[in-house]
Amino acid sequence: MTQIMNADKQGLIFEIISARISEKPEDKKYVIYTLQVRFISGNDDLTPSVIERRYTQFETLYTLLRKEFPTMFQDIAFPKKVLTGNFDNELITARSTAFEGILKRISQETKLRTSRAMQLFLQEPELSEAKQLLASHSYAAAYEGFQKIFKLLNKVSDFLLFAPEGKLNPNNAVKTFSDRSHAVILTLCRIVACCSECPTLEESLKWTKLALYRFDGVSDSDVLELYLPLLNASIKVYEGHKKNTEELSAQIEMFRKQGVRDVEGRELARAVNEVEAKLF
C-alpha cells in the first residue's frame, strides 16, 4: 500500500537505519553505518537506495564540504574520534544522529547536494567496483552496480526543489534539468556500454533509450564528446533487439559529413573513462 507522507517528511530523506561491526579479519574492526536514501513527494518512496559507509567516509565528506563551503557548516560539528569505546551503542547512536544532521544540511542546499564531494560520497566504493567489473568483462554484474548508482544519483540530483535562497522547500517543488549532470550522464553511458556488450540484459533497450534522451539538450563540450561512441553502442543494443537503427545511423552519417572526429573511434567505456578524467 502506498503511504501518503506528512509535509515534514517530504523531499530528500537520509536515514541511518542500522549499524554493524566490520567482520573482515584482515582489517581493524570498525563500524559500518547503513544509510537509506529516499525522495518523497506526496507518496512514500517504495524503492529507497541503500549504501554502507564508515566514520572516515563521513569525515572526508564533512571536511571537504566545510573547506569549500565554510559558512554553510558554521553551526554543525562533526563527532570527534575516541580512543576507546568505538563500539559502544550509545556512541554509535550519537554518531548516527550527527551524520543524519550533516546529511540533512546537505539535502537543503543545492551547492552541497551537487558538489563533487557529495558525488564521491554517494558513489564510492561502488563506482570503482563496477568499473573494475566492466573492465574485466563481467557485464551483468557491472550493469547491476551502475544501475544502483544511477538510481541513487537520481534521488539526490534529479528532483531539486528550490526556495528563494536555494533551500529545499517541499511545499513548492520545481523540477529542474539536473538529470543531465555529469555524474548521471557518465553512469548512464556506462550502463549502455554494458548493454552493448550484452544486449540481452534485462531492460537494456530501455536504458539505452533513456541515455539517448538525456543527451538531448546537453551542451557541455566535454560530455558531448561521448555522443558518437554512445550512438555506436546504441546501434549494437538496437540490433540485439532487432530494432530499426536507421535514425541512429543517420545521426552518425551527419557527423561524418560535418567532419566530426571519432565517428568510428573509441568504445564507449573507454571514452567515458577519458572524459571522466578530464572533468574530475
Coordinates of C-alpha atoms in Angstrom, one line a residue:
M1 CA 0.0 0.0 0.0
T2 CA 1.3 3.5 -0.9
Q3 CA 1.7 5.7 2.1
I4 CA 0.9 9.4 2.0
M5 CA 3.6 11.3 3.9
N6 CA 3.2 14.3 6.2
A7 CA 4.6 17.6 5.0
D8 CA 7.6 17.4 7.4
K9 CA 8.7 14.1 5.8
Q10 CA 8.7 15.4 2.2
G11 CA 11.7 15.8 -0.1
L12 CA 15.1 14.1 0.2
I13 CA 15.5 12.0 3.3
F14 CA 18.7 10.5 4.6
E15 CA 18.4 8.0 7.4
I16 CA 20.9 5.7 9.2
I17 CA 18.8 2.6 9.6
S18 CA 21.4 0.3 11.2
A19 CA 25.0 -0.1 12.2
R20 CA 27.2 -3.1 12.5
I21 CA 30.8 -4.0 13.3
S22 CA 33.1 -5.0 10.4
E23 CA 33.9 -8.7 10.5
K24 CA 36.7 -8.7 8.0
P25 CA 39.7 -10.5 9.7
E26 CA 42.3 -8.6 7.6
D27 CA 41.1 -5.2 8.9
K28 CA 40.9 -3.5 12.2
K29 CA 37.4 -3.5 13.5
Y30 CA 35.2 -0.5 12.6
V31 CA 31.5 0.4 12.5
I32 CA 29.7 0.2 9.2
Y33 CA 26.6 2.5 9.0
T34 CA 23.7 1.6 6.7
L35 CA 22.4 4.7 5.0
Q36 CA 19.0 4.7 3.4
V37 CA 18.2 7.5 0.9
R38 CA 14.6 8.3 -0.2
F39 CA 13.0 11.0 -2.2
I40 CA 9.4 11.6 -1.1
S41 CA 6.9 13.7 -3.0
G42 CA 3.4 13.1 -1.6
N43 CA 3.8 9.3 -1.5
D44 CA 6.5 7.3 0.2
D45 CA 9.5 6.2 -1.8
L46 CA 8.9 2.5 -2.3
T47 CA 12.4 1.9 -3.9
P48 CA 14.9 3.5 -1.5
S49 CA 18.6 3.4 -2.2
V50 CA 20.8 1.8 0.5
I51 CA 24.5 2.2 0.9
E52 CA 27.0 1.4 3.6
R53 CA 29.6 3.9 4.8
R54 CA 32.0 4.2 7.7
Y55 CA 33.1 7.0 10.0
T56 CA 36.1 8.0 7.9
Q57 CA 33.9 8.4 4.8
F58 CA 31.5 10.7 6.6
E59 CA 34.6 12.6 8.0
T60 CA 36.0 13.1 4.5
L61 CA 32.7 14.4 3.2
Y62 CA 32.3 16.8 6.1
T63 CA 36.0 18.0 5.8
L64 CA 35.8 18.7 2.0
L65 CA 32.5 20.5 2.2
R66 CA 33.5 22.6 5.2
K67 CA 36.6 23.6 3.3
E68 CA 34.7 24.5 0.2
F69 CA 31.6 26.0 1.8
P70 CA 32.7 27.1 5.3
T71 CA 29.7 29.4 6.0
M72 CA 27.2 26.6 5.5
F73 CA 28.8 24.4 8.2
Q74 CA 29.5 27.0 10.9
D75 CA 26.8 25.6 13.3
I76 CA 27.4 21.9 12.6
A77 CA 30.1 20.0 14.4
F78 CA 31.5 16.6 13.4
P79 CA 31.6 13.9 16.1
K80 CA 35.1 13.5 17.5
K81 CA 37.2 10.4 17.3
V82 CA 37.6 8.4 20.5
L83 CA 40.4 6.2 21.6
T84 CA 38.2 3.6 23.3
G85 CA 34.6 2.6 23.2
N86 CA 34.2 2.9 19.4
F87 CA 31.6 0.1 19.5
D88 CA 29.6 1.4 22.4
N89 CA 25.9 1.5 21.4
E90 CA 25.5 5.0 22.9
L91 CA 28.4 6.3 20.9
I92 CA 27.1 4.7 17.7
T93 CA 23.7 6.2 18.2
A94 CA 25.1 9.6 18.8
R95 CA 27.2 9.4 15.7
S96 CA 24.3 8.2 13.6
T97 CA 22.3 11.2 14.7
A98 CA 25.2 13.6 13.9
F99 CA 25.7 12.0 10.5
E100 CA 22.0 12.4 9.7
G101 CA 22.2 16.1 10.8
I102 CA 25.1 16.7 8.4
L103 CA 23.2 15.0 5.5
K104 CA 20.1 16.9 6.3
R105 CA 22.0 20.2 5.9
I106 CA 23.4 18.9 2.6
S107 CA 19.9 18.0 1.4
Q108 CA 18.8 21.5 2.0
E109 CA 21.5 23.2 -0.1
T110 CA 21.8 22.8 -3.8
K111 CA 25.5 23.6 -3.9
L112 CA 26.2 20.9 -1.2
R113 CA 24.0 18.3 -2.7
T114 CA 25.5 18.6 -6.2
S115 CA 29.1 19.1 -5.1
R116 CA 31.9 16.8 -6.1
A117 CA 32.5 15.7 -2.5
M118 CA 28.9 14.6 -2.2
Q119 CA 29.1 12.7 -5.5
L120 CA 32.1 10.9 -4.3
F121 CA 30.5 10.0 -1.0
L122 CA 27.4 8.6 -2.8
Q123 CA 29.3 6.7 -5.5
E124 CA 32.4 5.2 -3.8
P125 CA 33.5 2.5 -3.4
E126 CA 30.6 1.1 -5.5
L127 CA 31.6 3.1 -8.6
S128 CA 35.2 1.8 -8.6
E129 CA 34.0 -1.8 -8.1
A130 CA 31.5 -1.5 -11.0
K131 CA 34.2 0.0 -13.3
Q132 CA 36.5 -2.9 -12.4
L133 CA 33.8 -5.4 -13.3
L134 CA 33.2 -3.7 -16.6
A135 CA 36.9 -3.7 -17.4
S136 CA 37.0 -7.4 -16.7
H137 CA 34.0 -8.0 -19.0
S138 CA 31.7 -9.0 -16.1
Y139 CA 28.9 -7.1 -17.8
A140 CA 25.9 -8.4 -15.9
A141 CA 27.5 -7.6 -12.5
A142 CA 28.7 -4.2 -13.7
Y143 CA 25.3 -3.4 -15.1
E144 CA 23.7 -4.1 -11.8
G145 CA 26.2 -1.9 -10.0
F146 CA 25.8 1.0 -12.3
Q147 CA 22.0 0.8 -12.2
K148 CA 22.1 1.2 -8.4
I149 CA 24.4 4.2 -8.6
F150 CA 22.2 5.8 -11.2
K151 CA 19.1 5.4 -9.1
L152 CA 20.8 6.9 -6.1
L153 CA 22.2 9.8 -8.0
N154 CA 18.7 10.5 -9.4
K155 CA 17.2 10.7 -6.0
V156 CA 19.7 13.3 -4.9
S157 CA 20.2 15.3 -8.1
D158 CA 17.2 14.7 -10.4
F159 CA 14.5 16.3 -8.3
L160 CA 15.8 19.5 -6.9
L161 CA 13.5 21.7 -5.0
F162 CA 14.1 25.4 -4.7
A163 CA 13.0 28.2 -2.4
P164 CA 14.1 31.9 -2.7
E165 CA 17.6 31.3 -1.3
G166 CA 18.2 27.9 -2.9
K167 CA 16.9 25.9 0.1
L168 CA 14.7 22.9 -0.3
N169 CA 11.0 23.7 0.0
P170 CA 8.8 20.5 -0.2
N171 CA 5.7 22.7 -0.4
N172 CA 6.8 24.5 -3.6
A173 CA 8.6 21.9 -5.7
V174 CA 10.1 22.8 -9.0
K175 CA 11.7 20.0 -11.1
T176 CA 15.0 21.0 -12.7
F177 CA 17.0 19.6 -15.6
S178 CA 19.8 18.3 -13.3
D179 CA 19.1 14.8 -14.8
R180 CA 21.8 15.8 -17.3
S181 CA 24.5 16.3 -14.6
H182 CA 28.0 14.9 -15.4
A183 CA 27.7 12.1 -12.9
V184 CA 24.3 11.0 -14.2
I185 CA 25.4 11.1 -17.8
L186 CA 28.6 9.2 -17.2
T187 CA 26.7 6.5 -15.3
L188 CA 24.1 6.2 -18.0
C189 CA 26.8 5.8 -20.6
R190 CA 28.5 3.0 -18.6
I191 CA 25.1 1.2 -18.4
V192 CA 24.8 1.4 -22.2
A193 CA 28.4 0.2 -22.5
C194 CA 27.4 -3.0 -20.6
C195 CA 24.2 -3.3 -22.7
S196 CA 26.1 -3.0 -26.0
E197 CA 28.3 -6.0 -25.0
C198 CA 25.4 -8.0 -23.7
P199 CA 22.1 -6.7 -25.3
T200 CA 20.1 -9.4 -23.7
L201 CA 20.5 -7.8 -20.3
E202 CA 17.1 -7.0 -18.7
E203 CA 15.7 -3.6 -19.8
S204 CA 18.8 -2.9 -21.9
L205 CA 16.8 -1.2 -24.6
K206 CA 15.0 1.0 -22.0
W207 CA 18.3 2.2 -20.5
T208 CA 19.7 2.9 -24.0
K209 CA 16.7 5.0 -25.0
L210 CA 17.0 6.9 -21.7
A211 CA 20.7 7.7 -22.3
L212 CA 19.9 9.0 -25.8
Y213 CA 17.1 11.1 -24.3
R214 CA 19.3 12.5 -21.6
F215 CA 21.8 13.7 -24.2
D216 CA 19.1 15.8 -25.9
G217 CA 19.9 19.3 -24.6
V218 CA 23.4 18.6 -23.3
S219 CA 25.7 21.5 -24.2
D220 CA 28.9 20.7 -22.3
S221 CA 31.6 20.1 -24.9
D222 CA 33.4 17.5 -22.8
V223 CA 30.3 15.5 -22.3
L224 CA 29.2 15.9 -25.9
E225 CA 32.4 14.0 -26.8
L226 CA 30.6 10.9 -25.6
Y227 CA 27.7 11.2 -28.0
L228 CA 29.2 9.5 -31.0
P229 CA 30.5 6.5 -29.0
L230 CA 27.1 6.4 -27.4
L231 CA 25.4 6.2 -30.8
N232 CA 27.6 3.4 -31.9
A233 CA 27.0 1.4 -28.7
S234 CA 23.2 2.1 -29.0
I235 CA 23.2 0.6 -32.5
K236 CA 24.6 -2.6 -31.1
V237 CA 21.8 -2.7 -28.5
Y238 CA 19.1 -1.9 -31.1
E239 CA 20.4 -4.6 -33.4
G240 CA 20.4 -7.1 -30.5
H241 CA 16.7 -6.4 -30.0
K242 CA 16.1 -6.4 -33.8
K243 CA 15.0 -2.7 -33.7
N244 CA 15.4 -0.2 -36.6
T245 CA 18.7 1.6 -36.4
E246 CA 18.2 4.0 -39.4
E247 CA 17.7 7.1 -37.3
L248 CA 20.9 6.4 -35.2
S249 CA 22.9 5.6 -38.3
A250 CA 21.7 8.8 -39.9
Q251 CA 22.9 10.8 -37.0
I252 CA 26.4 9.2 -37.3
E253 CA 26.4 9.9 -41.0
M254 CA 25.5 13.6 -40.3
F255 CA 28.5 13.9 -38.0
R256 CA 30.8 12.2 -40.6
K257 CA 29.8 14.8 -43.2
Q258 CA 30.4 17.5 -40.8
G259 CA 34.0 16.2 -40.3
V260 CA 33.5 15.3 -36.6
R261 CA 36.3 13.1 -35.3
D262 CA 35.8 9.8 -33.6
V263 CA 32.9 8.6 -35.7
E264 CA 34.5 5.1 -36.0
G265 CA 36.6 5.5 -32.9
R266 CA 36.6 4.6 -29.3
E267 CA 34.5 2.1 -27.5
L268 CA 32.0 3.8 -25.2
A269 CA 33.5 2.5 -21.9
R270 CA 37.0 3.9 -22.8
A271 CA 35.5 7.2 -23.9
V272 CA 33.7 7.6 -20.6
N273 CA 36.9 6.9 -18.6
E274 CA 38.8 9.5 -20.7
V275 CA 36.0 12.2 -20.3
E276 CA 35.7 11.5 -16.6
A277 CA 39.5 12.1 -16.2
K278 CA 39.1 15.5 -17.9
L279 CA 36.1 16.5 -15.8
F280 CA 37.3 15.5 -12.4

